[in-house]
Structures are given as C-alpha cells and as structure tokens.
Amino acid sequence: MEKSIKEILITEEQIRQKVEELADALNKEYAGKNPIFVGVLKGVVIFFADMVRKINTPCEIDFMCISSYGGTSSTGNVVVKKDLSVDIKGRHVVILEDIYDTGNSLDFVYKYLLGKEPASLKICTLLDKPERRKPGITLVPDYTGFVIPNEFVVGYGLDFNEHYRNLPYIGVLKPEVYQN
Ligand code: PRP
C-alpha cells in the first residue's frame, strides 16, 4: 500500500462491483435514449472511463471543468473553465461525479446544465460524504455508489495536491500528510 495511506476504505474489487451495479441501473433507465454522460474534470476521469465502458446502449460523452475562486470551495463561487462541446437541449443527460462533498460543485453544475434545457438531467456520484454538506444544498443524487464518513479520501481519481489520483482503490490519507 502507498505509504501515505492510513487505510483502504474501498477496495478495487468493491469499486468494480459498484461500477457494474450503477452501470446496470443506467443501462435499464437509458436504453434507446442516446444519453449524454457529462463528467466534471478532473476527479471523475477514472470512474467515468470505467462507467462508460459498462454502458451497453448508444451514448455520447462530454466534459466540463469548473473551479472555485475567492478562497476555499466553501465560498461557493464557481466559474466554468471548460464548457460542454455538444448541445444538450432536449437530450437526456447524466452527470457523473466522483464525490458529492460540500455540494458546491454539483449544485452549480446541476443548475448550469438545467439552464441548457435538457430533456432530463440526473446525477450519478460514486461517493457521497453527507456530513460535509453545506447548509442549503438539498440536491439528492439519483444514483450513489458509497456513502462515506468524513475522512480525507484519495485515489481512483481523487487527489490531495494533485497526487494519489492514480491509486486503484479509495484510501484514507494519513493526517500528517495534509496537516504539514
Ligand atoms: C472535487 C471533486 C468534486 C468536488 C466535490 O473536485 O472532483 O468535483 O471536489 O466537492 P464539493 O462537493 O465540495 O464541491 P476539485 O474541485 O477538487 O477538482 P478536481 O476534480 O480537479 O480534483
């Protein structure tokens, strides 16, 4: 195990099974609807790549990149750094996310995409950390992989200072790594 990891919270095998479960549910809901899967960069890339390879109905993919400004993400000020490259008006859209944490990102992306008048808009998040939710954010993901405790998690796309995204599992970072 990577030396900065205190414990493995979700193993590769548990992730693999969950991806299959989530993709099965999406395959049922979106069969024949030509959905567009939208990923919010960069944390989602690993989950996104695994998910769409389990989708067995014709679909499209696209990406957005957003960032928070004016301090920490808890300020809730979000800007679009990269917008979608396809028109989603009248289309069935599924937002894929790696983690629903304070909720600032998903809350912004959901409202932003809703403004583009899709036929439907749903959210599939691998992780949900409800203890961190900012008051007033009430969005409920349509599909959730794992509800996790309020621990600093990295791996499978999630980073600390841009590192650890490549770990194949989701691990809890040792506090000394981020407290220094
Ligand atoms: C992470 C993660 C989510 C967001 C969730 O992205 O990928 O998009 O934070 O947190 P929130 O619910 O508090 O908004 P981050 O902004 O760290 O960028 P990254 O995806 O490039 O790692």
Short mmCIF file of C-alpha atoms and ligand atoms in Angstrom, two decimals:
data_model
loop_
_atom_site.label_atom_id
_atom_site.label_comp_id
_atom_site.label_asym_id
_atom_site.label_seq_id
_atom_site.Cartn_x
_atom_site.Cartn_y
_atom_site.Cartn_z
CA MET A 1 0.00 0.00 0.00
CA GLU A 2 1.14 3.59 -0.71
CA LYS A 3 2.92 4.86 2.43
CA SER A 4 0.76 7.98 2.84
CA ILE A 5 -2.42 5.90 3.10
CA LYS A 6 -3.74 5.08 6.57
CA GLU A 7 -6.27 2.50 5.41
CA ILE A 8 -8.09 1.33 2.32
CA LEU A 9 -11.70 2.46 2.62
CA ILE A 10 -12.99 0.95 -0.63
CA THR A 11 -11.08 -1.79 -2.44
CA GLU A 12 -10.60 -2.19 -6.18
CA GLU A 13 -12.98 -5.15 -6.11
CA GLN A 14 -15.67 -3.22 -4.25
CA ILE A 15 -15.35 -0.39 -6.78
CA ARG A 16 -15.55 -2.83 -9.69
CA GLN A 17 -18.75 -4.38 -8.32
CA LYS A 18 -20.32 -0.99 -7.63
CA VAL A 19 -19.50 0.28 -11.12
CA GLU A 20 -21.28 -2.75 -12.56
CA GLU A 21 -24.30 -2.16 -10.34
CA LEU A 22 -24.53 1.54 -11.23
CA ALA A 23 -24.00 0.89 -14.94
CA ASP A 24 -26.68 -1.83 -14.92
CA ALA A 25 -29.16 0.63 -13.46
CA LEU A 26 -28.22 3.29 -16.03
CA ASN A 27 -28.44 0.73 -18.85
CA LYS A 28 -32.01 -0.01 -17.80
CA GLU A 29 -33.05 3.61 -17.45
CA TYR A 30 -31.39 4.93 -20.62
CA ALA A 31 -31.81 2.06 -23.10
CA GLY A 32 -32.54 3.55 -26.53
CA LYS A 33 -32.45 7.15 -25.22
CA ASN A 34 -28.98 8.06 -26.54
CA PRO A 35 -27.94 9.70 -23.24
CA ILE A 36 -25.03 12.09 -22.83
CA PHE A 37 -22.74 11.37 -19.90
CA VAL A 38 -21.13 14.55 -18.57
CA GLY A 39 -18.02 14.32 -16.43
CA VAL A 40 -16.78 17.10 -14.18
CA LEU A 41 -12.99 17.17 -14.51
CA LYS A 42 -10.59 16.10 -13.24
CA GLY A 43 -11.51 13.87 -10.32
CA VAL A 44 -14.10 11.88 -12.25
CA VAL A 45 -11.86 10.61 -15.06
CA ILE A 46 -11.17 7.13 -13.70
CA PHE A 47 -14.77 6.49 -12.58
CA PHE A 48 -16.03 7.95 -15.85
CA ALA A 49 -13.84 5.70 -18.00
CA ASP A 50 -14.87 2.62 -16.04
CA MET A 51 -18.57 3.53 -16.09
CA VAL A 52 -18.98 4.32 -19.78
CA ARG A 53 -17.27 1.07 -20.75
CA LYS A 54 -20.09 -0.76 -18.97
CA ILE A 55 -22.81 1.19 -20.79
CA ASN A 56 -24.34 -1.04 -23.44
CA THR A 57 -26.68 1.38 -25.18
CA PRO A 58 -25.56 4.04 -27.70
CA CYS A 59 -24.47 7.16 -25.83
CA GLU A 60 -22.24 10.22 -26.01
CA ILE A 61 -19.72 11.65 -23.58
CA ASP A 62 -18.67 15.19 -22.76
CA PHE A 63 -16.76 17.05 -20.06
CA MET A 64 -16.88 20.26 -18.08
CA CYS A 65 -14.23 21.85 -15.94
CA ILE A 66 -15.13 24.26 -13.18
CA SER A 67 -13.18 25.97 -10.46
CA SER A 68 -13.92 27.83 -7.27
CA TYR A 69 -12.45 31.23 -6.68
CA GLY A 70 -12.26 33.72 -3.82
CA GLY A 71 -10.79 31.28 -1.32
CA THR A 72 -11.89 27.80 -0.42
CA SER A 73 -14.61 25.88 -2.25
CA SER A 74 -16.89 26.56 0.71
CA THR A 75 -17.31 30.12 -0.54
CA GLY A 76 -19.45 28.69 -3.31
CA ASN A 77 -18.11 30.94 -6.07
CA VAL A 78 -17.76 28.77 -9.12
CA VAL A 79 -16.63 29.58 -12.66
CA VAL A 80 -16.79 27.44 -15.80
CA LYS A 81 -13.25 26.86 -17.09
CA LYS A 82 -14.33 24.47 -19.84
CA ASP A 83 -17.88 24.23 -21.08
CA LEU A 84 -19.60 21.34 -22.85
CA SER A 85 -18.78 20.89 -26.51
CA VAL A 86 -22.18 19.49 -27.50
CA ASP A 87 -25.66 20.99 -27.31
CA ILE A 88 -27.69 19.18 -24.66
CA LYS A 89 -31.01 20.89 -25.35
CA GLY A 90 -33.71 18.20 -25.48
CA ARG A 91 -31.22 15.46 -24.60
CA HIS A 92 -31.11 13.01 -21.71
CA VAL A 93 -28.11 13.99 -19.60
CA VAL A 94 -26.41 12.16 -16.74
CA ILE A 95 -23.81 13.99 -14.67
CA LEU A 96 -21.11 11.62 -13.44
CA GLU A 97 -19.16 12.79 -10.38
CA ASP A 98 -16.53 11.23 -8.18
CA ILE A 99 -17.65 12.83 -4.91
CA TYR A 100 -20.54 14.86 -3.54
CA ASP A 101 -18.84 16.67 -0.68
CA THR A 102 -19.86 20.21 0.36
CA GLY A 103 -22.11 20.07 -2.70
CA ASN A 104 -20.89 23.33 -4.23
CA SER A 105 -19.69 21.69 -7.44
CA LEU A 106 -22.71 19.50 -8.12
CA ASP A 107 -25.15 22.20 -7.09
CA PHE A 108 -23.55 24.59 -9.57
CA VAL A 109 -23.21 22.07 -12.41
CA TYR A 110 -26.77 20.81 -11.97
CA LYS A 111 -28.27 24.30 -12.16
CA TYR A 112 -25.93 25.30 -15.00
CA LEU A 113 -26.88 22.29 -17.12
CA LEU A 114 -30.56 22.67 -16.30
CA GLY A 115 -30.30 26.12 -17.89
CA LYS A 116 -29.39 24.42 -21.18
CA GLU A 117 -32.84 22.77 -21.24
CA PRO A 118 -32.04 19.05 -21.37
CA ALA A 119 -34.96 16.62 -21.72
CA SER A 120 -33.86 15.14 -18.40
CA LEU A 121 -30.97 15.62 -16.01
CA LYS A 122 -29.80 13.09 -13.43
CA ILE A 123 -26.79 12.69 -11.18
CA CYS A 124 -24.65 9.62 -10.56
CA THR A 125 -21.95 10.02 -7.93
CA LEU A 126 -19.53 7.36 -6.81
CA LEU A 127 -19.09 8.82 -3.32
CA ASP A 128 -21.33 10.85 -1.05
CA LYS A 129 -19.96 12.47 2.12
CA PRO A 130 -23.17 13.88 3.66
CA GLU A 131 -21.53 15.15 6.87
CA ARG A 132 -19.75 17.81 4.84
CA ARG A 133 -22.81 19.15 3.03
CA LYS A 134 -23.17 22.90 3.03
CA PRO A 135 -26.45 24.06 4.61
CA GLY A 136 -28.99 24.89 1.94
CA ILE A 137 -27.74 22.36 -0.60
CA THR A 138 -30.55 19.87 -0.93
CA LEU A 139 -29.76 18.11 -4.19
CA VAL A 140 -30.20 14.35 -3.89
CA PRO A 141 -28.15 12.27 -6.37
CA ASP A 142 -30.23 9.80 -8.36
CA TYR A 143 -27.50 7.17 -8.15
CA THR A 144 -24.95 6.91 -5.34
CA GLY A 145 -22.14 4.37 -5.09
CA PHE A 146 -20.96 4.64 -1.49
CA VAL A 147 -21.91 6.91 1.41
CA ILE A 148 -18.65 7.56 3.24
CA PRO A 149 -17.62 9.08 6.59
CA ASN A 150 -15.96 12.48 6.86
CA GLU A 151 -12.41 11.29 6.17
CA PHE A 152 -9.82 12.72 3.78
CA VAL A 153 -10.05 10.24 0.93
CA VAL A 154 -7.82 9.95 -2.14
CA GLY A 155 -7.35 7.56 -5.02
CA TYR A 156 -9.40 6.39 -8.00
CA GLY A 157 -9.31 9.96 -9.34
CA LEU A 158 -9.44 11.85 -6.05
CA ASP A 159 -6.41 13.90 -5.16
CA PHE A 160 -4.52 15.75 -2.47
CA ASN A 161 -2.42 18.50 -4.08
CA GLU A 162 -2.88 16.68 -7.41
CA HIS A 163 -1.33 13.45 -6.12
CA TYR A 164 -2.80 9.98 -5.47
CA ARG A 165 -5.36 10.13 -8.33
CA ASN A 166 -3.66 7.05 -9.82
CA LEU A 167 -4.26 4.75 -6.84
CA PRO A 168 -6.63 1.96 -7.91
CA TYR A 169 -8.52 1.99 -4.58
CA ILE A 170 -10.02 4.70 -2.36
CA GLY A 171 -7.89 5.24 0.72
CA VAL A 172 -7.84 7.46 3.78
CA LEU A 173 -4.87 9.81 3.77
CA LYS A 174 -2.68 9.88 6.89
CA PRO A 175 -3.39 13.17 8.72
CA GLU A 176 0.33 14.03 8.90
CA VAL A 177 0.35 14.26 5.09
CA TYR A 178 -2.18 17.09 4.87
CA GLN A 179 -1.58 18.72 8.26
CA ASN A 180 2.04 19.65 7.45
C1 PRP B 1 -13.52 17.66 -6.27
C2 PRP B 1 -14.36 16.53 -6.82
C3 PRP B 1 -15.71 17.14 -6.99
C4 PRP B 1 -15.74 18.23 -5.95
C5 PRP B 1 -16.63 17.82 -4.82
O1 PRP B 1 -13.09 18.44 -7.33
O2 PRP B 1 -13.84 16.03 -8.02
O3 PRP B 1 -15.88 17.70 -8.27
O4 PRP B 1 -14.41 18.40 -5.46
O5 PRP B 1 -16.55 18.75 -3.78
P1 PRP B 1 -17.73 19.71 -3.37
O6 PRP B 1 -18.96 18.86 -3.22
O7 PRP B 1 -17.25 20.25 -2.04
O8 PRP B 1 -17.87 20.76 -4.40
P2 PRP B 1 -11.95 19.54 -7.20
O9 PRP B 1 -12.57 20.91 -7.20
O10 PRP B 1 -11.05 19.21 -6.04
O11 PRP B 1 -11.18 19.39 -8.56
P3 PRP B 1 -10.65 18.04 -9.26
O12 PRP B 1 -11.88 17.30 -9.73
O13 PRP B 1 -9.82 18.53 -10.38
O14 PRP B 1 -9.87 17.25 -8.24
#
